[in-house]
mmCIF file of C-alpha atoms in Angstrom:
data_model
loop_
_atom_site.group_PDB
_atom_site.id
_atom_site.type_symbol
_atom_site.label_atom_id
_atom_site.label_comp_id
_atom_site.label_asym_id
_atom_site.label_seq_id
_atom_site.Cartn_x
_atom_site.Cartn_y
_atom_site.Cartn_z
ATOM 1 C CA MET A 259 25.495 3.289 13.822
ATOM 2 C CA ASP A 260 28.541 3.179 12.196
ATOM 3 C CA SER A 261 29.277 0.479 12.633
ATOM 4 C CA PRO A 262 28.071 -2.903 10.738
ATOM 5 C CA ALA A 263 24.979 -4.297 12.196
ATOM 6 C CA PRO A 264 25.495 -7.916 13.359
ATOM 7 C CA TYR A 265 24.311 -10.821 11.743
ATOM 8 C CA PHE A 266 22.144 -14.018 12.776
ATOM 9 C CA HIS A 267 23.513 -16.821 11.112
ATOM 10 C CA TRP A 268 22.562 -20.384 11.336
ATOM 11 C CA GLY A 269 23.678 -23.114 8.213
ATOM 12 C CA PHE A 270 22.277 -20.949 5.109
ATOM 13 C CA ILE A 271 20.005 -18.688 6.925
ATOM 14 C CA LEU A 272 21.322 -15.526 6.964
ATOM 15 C CA PHE A 273 19.692 -12.988 8.632
ATOM 16 C CA SER A 274 20.752 -8.939 10.361
ATOM 17 C CA VAL A 275 19.181 -8.683 13.750
ATOM 18 C CA PRO A 276 17.814 -5.266 12.889
ATOM 19 C CA ASN A 277 15.893 -7.529 10.188
ATOM 20 C CA LEU A 278 15.744 -10.364 12.908
ATOM 21 C CA VAL A 279 13.708 -7.702 14.997
ATOM 22 C CA VAL A 280 11.804 -5.861 12.228
ATOM 23 C CA THR A 281 10.270 -9.143 10.819
ATOM 24 C CA GLY A 282 9.706 -10.565 14.720
ATOM 25 C CA LEU A 283 7.654 -7.480 15.332
ATOM 26 C CA MET A 284 5.730 -7.594 11.915
ATOM 27 C CA LEU A 285 4.637 -11.243 12.645
ATOM 28 C CA ALA A 286 3.630 -10.128 16.437
ATOM 29 C CA PHE A 287 1.925 -7.364 15.265
ATOM 30 C CA PHE A 288 -0.111 -9.605 12.792
ATOM 31 C CA GLY A 289 -0.506 -12.360 15.728
ATOM 32 C CA VAL A 290 -2.713 -9.937 17.844
ATOM 33 C CA ALA A 291 -4.308 -8.278 15.211
ATOM 34 C CA LEU A 292 -6.016 -11.643 14.086
ATOM 35 C CA ILE A 293 -7.336 -12.082 18.228
ATOM 36 C CA ALA A 294 -7.787 -8.852 19.296
ATOM 37 C CA PRO A 295 -11.365 -7.411 20.003
ATOM 38 C CA PHE A 296 -12.225 -4.642 17.674
ATOM 39 C CA PRO A 297 -13.675 -1.953 19.271
ATOM 40 C CA THR A 298 -18.001 -1.781 17.775
ATOM 41 C CA ARG A 299 -20.161 1.570 17.821
ATOM 42 C CA HIS A 300 -21.579 0.316 21.169
ATOM 43 C CA GLY A 301 -18.658 -0.684 22.358
ATOM 44 C CA THR A 302 -20.185 -3.797 22.576
ATOM 45 C CA LYS A 303 -21.022 -7.179 19.626
ATOM 46 C CA SER A 304 -24.554 -6.756 18.422
ATOM 47 C CA LYS A 305 -26.740 -9.403 18.735
ATOM 48 C CA LYS A 306 -26.863 -10.655 14.977
ATOM 49 C CA GLN A 307 -23.002 -11.267 15.323
ATOM 50 C CA ASN A 308 -22.872 -13.483 18.920
ATOM 51 C CA GLN A 309 -25.724 -16.170 17.535
ATOM 52 C CA MET B 116 -39.233 29.784 -14.590
ATOM 53 C CA SER B 117 -38.667 25.539 -14.068
ATOM 54 C CA ARG B 118 -35.219 24.459 -14.529
ATOM 55 C CA ALA B 119 -35.272 21.626 -17.086
ATOM 56 C CA GLN B 120 -34.641 18.532 -15.213
ATOM 57 C CA PRO B 121 -31.558 16.260 -16.572
ATOM 58 C CA GLU B 122 -32.703 13.789 -18.790
ATOM 59 C CA GLU B 123 -31.536 9.888 -18.291
ATOM 60 C CA PRO B 124 -28.206 8.774 -19.932
ATOM 61 C CA THR B 125 -29.223 7.140 -22.984
ATOM 62 C CA GLY B 126 -25.852 6.114 -23.569
ATOM 63 C CA GLY B 127 -25.279 8.173 -26.506
ATOM 64 C CA GLY B 128 -22.065 8.465 -28.019
ATOM 65 C CA TRP B 129 -18.690 7.392 -26.412
ATOM 66 C CA THR B 130 -18.885 9.689 -23.567
ATOM 67 C CA GLY B 131 -22.143 8.433 -22.358
ATOM 68 C CA THR B 132 -21.024 4.500 -22.789
ATOM 69 C CA ILE B 133 -18.113 5.255 -20.556
ATOM 70 C CA ARG B 134 -20.191 7.562 -18.104
ATOM 71 C CA ASN B 135 -22.762 4.324 -17.647
ATOM 72 C CA GLN B 136 -20.217 1.461 -17.082
ATOM 73 C CA ILE B 137 -19.038 3.676 -14.729
ATOM 74 C CA ALA B 138 -22.099 4.217 -13.028
ATOM 75 C CA GLY B 139 -23.090 0.642 -13.088
ATOM 76 C CA ARG B 140 -20.014 -0.733 -12.377
ATOM 77 C CA LEU B 141 -19.301 1.249 -9.371
ATOM 78 C CA PRO B 142 -21.941 3.369 -7.888
ATOM 79 C CA LEU B 143 -21.221 6.331 -5.599
ATOM 80 C CA GLU B 144 -22.770 3.921 -2.453
ATOM 81 C CA GLU B 145 -20.184 1.304 -3.528
ATOM 82 C CA LEU B 146 -17.237 3.889 -3.366
ATOM 83 C CA LEU B 147 -17.741 5.615 -0.213
ATOM 84 C CA PRO B 148 -19.792 2.942 1.848
ATOM 85 C CA THR B 149 -21.089 3.661 4.878
ATOM 86 C CA ARG B 150 -21.567 0.226 6.111
ATOM 87 C CA GLN B 151 -19.525 -3.052 5.756
ATOM 88 C CA PRO B 152 -20.428 -6.581 6.454
ATOM 89 C CA ASP B 153 -19.799 -8.056 9.746
ATOM 90 C CA TYR B 154 -16.359 -10.141 8.927
ATOM 91 C CA VAL B 155 -14.438 -6.377 8.675
ATOM 92 C CA ARG B 156 -14.366 -5.950 12.413
ATOM 93 C CA SER B 157 -11.222 -6.908 12.552
ATOM 94 C CA TRP B 158 -7.800 -5.015 12.790
ATOM 95 C CA VAL B 159 -6.027 -6.295 9.996
ATOM 96 C CA TYR B 160 -8.360 -5.122 7.808
ATOM 97 C CA LEU B 161 -7.047 -1.672 8.740
ATOM 98 C CA PHE B 162 -3.589 -2.366 7.523
ATOM 99 C CA GLY B 163 -4.769 -1.757 3.602
ATOM 100 C CA ALA B 164 -6.242 1.864 4.981
ATOM 101 C CA ILE B 165 -3.161 2.530 6.716
ATOM 102 C CA THR B 166 -0.803 1.456 3.933
ATOM 103 C CA ILE B 167 -2.735 3.916 1.853
ATOM 104 C CA ALA B 168 -2.523 6.579 4.558
ATOM 105 C CA ALA B 169 1.721 6.230 4.409
ATOM 106 C CA LEU B 170 1.422 6.742 0.773
ATOM 107 C CA ILE B 171 -0.692 10.044 0.686
ATOM 108 C CA TRP B 172 1.972 10.485 3.642
ATOM 109 C CA VAL B 173 5.004 9.760 1.734
ATOM 110 C CA MET B 174 3.608 11.795 -1.447
ATOM 111 C CA ALA B 175 3.419 15.112 0.579
ATOM 112 C CA SER B 176 6.990 14.883 2.356
ATOM 113 C CA GLY B 177 7.919 13.897 -1.143
ATOM 114 C CA VAL B 178 6.419 16.965 -2.649
ATOM 115 C CA VAL B 179 8.400 19.184 -0.556
ATOM 116 C CA LEU B 180 12.109 17.705 -0.897
ATOM 117 C CA ALA B 181 11.237 17.360 -4.685
ATOM 118 C CA PHE B 182 10.401 21.166 -4.089
ATOM 119 C CA PHE B 183 13.413 22.792 -1.899
ATOM 120 C CA GLY B 184 15.996 19.907 -3.326
ATOM 121 C CA PRO B 185 19.413 17.865 -1.950
ATOM 122 C CA GLN B 186 21.246 21.061 -0.449
ATOM 123 C CA TRP B 187 18.281 21.325 1.608
ATOM 124 C CA TRP B 188 16.986 18.257 2.998
ATOM 125 C CA HIS B 189 20.527 17.276 4.198
ATOM 126 C CA ARG B 190 21.658 20.640 5.177
ATOM 127 C CA SER B 191 19.036 22.192 6.950
ATOM 128 C CA SER B 192 17.488 21.072 9.605
ATOM 129 C CA ILE B 193 13.940 21.280 8.321
ATOM 130 C CA GLY B 194 15.225 19.651 5.487
ATOM 131 C CA ARG B 195 16.270 16.708 7.449
ATOM 132 C CA PHE B 196 13.087 16.533 8.896
ATOM 133 C CA PHE B 197 11.468 16.475 6.129
ATOM 134 C CA ASN B 198 13.813 13.556 4.774
ATOM 135 C CA SER B 199 13.143 11.630 7.934
ATOM 136 C CA LEU B 200 9.406 12.013 7.237
ATOM 137 C CA HIS B 201 9.910 10.774 3.941
ATOM 138 C CA PHE B 202 12.232 7.919 4.946
ATOM 139 C CA TRP B 203 10.035 6.638 8.055
ATOM 140 C CA GLY B 204 6.935 6.825 5.911
ATOM 141 C CA VAL B 205 8.611 4.364 3.550
ATOM 142 C CA GLN B 206 8.780 2.257 6.262
ATOM 143 C CA VAL B 207 5.755 2.414 7.407
ATOM 144 C CA PHE B 208 4.202 1.982 3.741
ATOM 145 C CA PHE B 209 6.064 -1.191 3.104
ATOM 146 C CA VAL B 210 5.255 -2.617 7.238
ATOM 147 C CA PHE B 211 1.787 -2.371 6.590
ATOM 148 C CA LEU B 212 1.774 -3.486 2.670
ATOM 149 C CA VAL B 213 3.386 -6.820 3.650
ATOM 150 C CA LEU B 214 0.948 -7.225 6.721
ATOM 151 C CA HIS B 215 -1.528 -6.396 4.182
ATOM 152 C CA LEU B 216 -0.106 -8.989 1.895
ATOM 153 C CA TRP B 217 0.089 -11.276 4.905
ATOM 154 C CA THR B 218 -3.739 -11.098 5.350
ATOM 155 C CA GLN B 219 -4.737 -11.052 1.836
ATOM 156 C CA PHE B 220 -3.161 -14.239 1.294
ATOM 157 C CA TRP B 221 -3.922 -16.485 4.462
ATOM 158 C CA ALA B 222 -7.643 -15.133 3.586
ATOM 159 C CA ALA B 223 -7.212 -16.323 -0.298
ATOM 160 C CA GLY B 224 -8.503 -12.646 -0.989
ATOM 161 C CA TRP B 225 -8.366 -13.440 -5.137
ATOM 162 C CA ARG B 226 -11.494 -15.612 -4.496
ATOM 163 C CA ASP B 227 -15.167 -15.012 -6.499
ATOM 164 C CA GLY B 228 -13.865 -12.773 -9.284
ATOM 165 C CA ARG B 229 -11.059 -11.204 -7.639
ATOM 166 C CA GLY B 230 -8.225 -12.320 -9.459
ATOM 167 C CA PRO B 231 -7.183 -9.000 -11.244
ATOM 168 C CA THR B 232 -7.327 -7.474 -7.983
ATOM 169 C CA TRP B 233 -4.600 -9.602 -6.085
ATOM 170 C CA VAL B 234 -3.221 -9.061 -8.999
ATOM 171 C CA ILE B 235 -2.514 -5.199 -9.726
ATOM 172 C CA GLY B 236 -2.323 -5.196 -5.903
ATOM 173 C CA VAL B 237 1.192 -7.422 -6.148
ATOM 174 C CA VAL B 238 1.802 -5.426 -9.730
ATOM 175 C CA ALA B 239 1.678 -2.255 -7.076
ATOM 176 C CA PHE B 240 4.166 -3.950 -4.489
ATOM 177 C CA LEU B 241 6.709 -4.891 -7.255
ATOM 178 C CA THR B 242 6.499 -1.008 -8.505
ATOM 179 C CA SER B 243 6.752 0.366 -4.740
ATOM 180 C CA ILE B 244 9.872 -1.923 -4.611
ATOM 181 C CA VAL B 245 11.530 -0.416 -7.793
ATOM 182 C CA ALA B 246 10.158 3.174 -6.368
ATOM 183 C CA ALA B 247 12.099 2.128 -3.197
ATOM 184 C CA PHE B 248 15.298 1.624 -4.844
ATOM 185 C CA THR B 249 15.420 4.746 -6.838
ATOM 186 C CA GLY B 250 14.873 6.699 -3.965
ATOM 187 C CA TYR B 251 18.002 5.251 -1.682
ATOM 188 C CA VAL B 252 19.893 6.103 -4.630
ATOM 189 C CA SER B 253 18.686 9.425 -5.176
ATOM 190 C CA GLN B 254 19.658 10.124 -1.382
ATOM 191 C CA GLN B 255 22.354 12.191 -3.096
ATOM 192 C CA ASN B 256 25.238 10.606 0.104
ATOM 193 C CA PHE B 257 27.792 7.960 0.676
ATOM 194 C CA ASP B 258 24.858 5.369 1.234
ATOM 195 C CA ALA B 259 23.094 6.058 -2.344
ATOM 196 C CA GLN B 260 26.396 5.953 -4.186
ATOM 197 C CA TRP B 261 27.240 2.665 -2.067
ATOM 198 C CA ILE B 262 23.849 0.781 -2.938
ATOM 199 C CA ALA B 263 24.117 2.642 -6.834
ATOM 200 C CA VAL B 264 27.610 1.330 -7.302
ATOM 201 C CA ASN B 265 26.714 -2.446 -6.247
ATOM 202 C CA ALA B 266 23.571 -2.111 -7.824
ATOM 203 C CA LYS B 267 25.302 -1.525 -11.101
ATOM 204 C CA ASP B 268 26.179 -4.988 -11.886
ATOM 205 C CA ALA B 269 22.874 -6.212 -10.265
ATOM 206 C CA ILE B 270 21.221 -3.973 -13.351
ATOM 207 C CA ASN B 271 24.079 -4.984 -15.754
ATOM 208 C CA ALA B 272 23.472 -8.750 -15.161
ATOM 209 C CA THR B 273 19.619 -8.499 -16.150
ATOM 210 C CA GLY B 274 20.595 -6.564 -19.167
ATOM 211 C CA LEU B 275 19.133 -3.726 -18.358
ATOM 212 C CA GLY B 276 22.640 -1.674 -18.008
ATOM 213 C CA ALA B 277 21.892 0.016 -21.357
ATOM 214 C CA ILE B 278 18.932 1.386 -20.585
ATOM 215 C CA PHE B 279 18.989 2.080 -16.667
ATOM 216 C CA ASN B 280 21.876 3.398 -14.626
ATOM 217 C CA PRO B 281 21.803 3.809 -11.135
ATOM 218 C CA LEU B 282 25.215 6.053 -10.447
ATOM 219 C CA ASN B 283 23.339 8.405 -13.141
ATOM 220 C CA PHE B 284 21.393 10.836 -10.518
ATOM 221 C CA GLY B 285 19.228 12.678 -12.736
ATOM 222 C CA GLN B 286 17.934 9.258 -14.577
ATOM 223 C CA ALA B 287 17.029 7.775 -11.214
ATOM 224 C CA TYR B 288 15.610 11.086 -9.450
ATOM 225 C CA GLY B 289 13.630 11.551 -12.710
ATOM 226 C CA ILE B 290 12.101 8.163 -12.597
ATOM 227 C CA HIS B 291 11.497 8.367 -8.644
ATOM 228 C CA ILE B 292 9.496 11.444 -8.668
ATOM 229 C CA MET B 293 7.741 11.606 -11.631
ATOM 230 C CA LEU B 294 7.294 8.119 -13.316
ATOM 231 C CA LEU B 295 6.871 5.838 -10.655
ATOM 232 C CA PRO B 296 4.902 7.796 -8.521
ATOM 233 C CA VAL B 297 2.212 8.040 -11.152
ATOM 234 C CA VAL B 298 2.519 4.471 -11.521
ATOM 235 C CA VAL B 299 2.272 3.422 -8.280
ATOM 236 C CA VAL B 300 -0.842 5.872 -7.499
ATOM 237 C CA LEU B 301 -2.288 4.597 -10.768
ATOM 238 C CA LEU B 302 -2.410 0.736 -9.513
ATOM 239 C CA VAL B 303 -3.525 1.527 -6.119
ATOM 240 C CA ALA B 304 -6.516 3.513 -7.582
ATOM 241 C CA ILE B 305 -6.822 0.941 -9.720
ATOM 242 C CA HIS B 306 -6.456 -1.575 -7.016
ATOM 243 C CA ILE B 307 -9.035 -0.130 -4.423
ATOM 244 C CA ALA B 308 -12.093 0.998 -7.250
ATOM 245 C CA LEU B 309 -11.633 -2.737 -7.712
ATOM 246 C CA VAL B 310 -12.001 -4.020 -3.977
ATOM 247 C CA ARG B 311 -14.852 -1.279 -3.979
ATOM 248 C CA MET B 312 -16.595 -2.874 -6.911
ATOM 249 C CA LYS B 313 -15.685 -6.218 -5.647
ATOM 250 C CA GLY B 314 -16.484 -6.000 -2.043
ATOM 251 C CA VAL B 315 -14.220 -7.153 0.874
ATOM 252 C CA VAL B 316 -13.600 -10.778 0.157
ATOM 253 C CA ARG B 317 -15.030 -13.501 2.739
ATOM 254 C CA PRO B 318 -13.253 -14.983 5.515
ATOM 255 C CA ILE B 319 -12.497 -19.079 4.202
ATOM 256 C CA GLY B 320 -15.618 -20.844 4.854
ATOM 257 C CA ALA B 321 -17.843 -18.349 6.025
ATOM 258 C CA PRO B 322 -21.476 -18.188 4.253
ATOM 259 C CA ALA B 323 -22.612 -16.133 1.778
ATOM 260 C CA PRO B 324 -24.170 -12.397 3.157
ATOM 261 C CA GLY B 325 -27.830 -13.028 2.849
ATOM 262 C CA VAL B 326 -27.737 -16.768 3.546
ATOM 263 C CA SER B 327 -29.236 -18.500 6.584
ATOM 264 C CA GLY B 328 -26.813 -18.545 9.238
ATOM 265 C CA ALA B 329 -24.339 -15.696 8.340
ATOM 266 C CA ALA B 330 -23.141 -12.619 9.755
ATOM 267 C CA THR B 331 -26.047 -9.957 8.653
ATOM 268 C CA ASP B 332 -25.814 -6.780 10.491
ATOM 269 C CA ASP B 333 -24.933 -5.273 7.246
ATOM 270 C CA THR B 334 -25.677 -4.013 4.005
ATOM 271 C CA GLU B 335 -25.772 -6.275 0.960
ATOM 272 C CA ALA B 336 -22.081 -7.029 0.880
ATOM 273 C CA SER B 337 -20.817 -5.906 -2.662
ATOM 274 C CA ALA B 338 -19.370 -9.356 -3.544
#
């Protein structure tokens, strides 16, 4: 904890690994939230929604 | 003796005008809806709600920290616990705020008259960054000193060095706990009121509610 964080350095891109991990997790979370089914009141989608 | 029925608002006086304006633009059924359009059934619509929950968490823990002071939050175990609650609450706040921002950006959330909602959300985001910065320099530790010393040059470069000194704990702390929380909460309240007035934006390409083929398992959309 007392040592500097390692950095990812590629050309002009300079990213600390902790920031890279958080950003990656946020992107993954966003992707999952987009595609994961949302539970409905009765556990199934309504007929109207499926039409 | 029967109780007199309240009269219909006539709009007389400035109080009546304001009341009628609020009641007309934001009736209670819009402010606290019980149903939402079908397209709101997605996890991405929870990002904003989680951001608000984190803001409440940050405010509550911040009140406790302000009451007991820096010695308490650095030296006692319960103080360090509340310090951590405040810090990690801020991390959750910003993570979900940015996820909410991504959602609204890719959904073009400013459509159909929602420009003010988008702009006030952006201003709330920027104000939150300043609030977080003043919080970092108010920690009363070496981390705060390091950030403040580095920030001093940056603030001077903007020309604001004469009125804001990040090395001045009293100034940064006062702004952090008095001014910015009020501004952020006010902006968020206006943002939420606008969302409730205009409703959640339709997905791009989706037909308007009530139009044939639209998802209609809902009450009328607020848009």
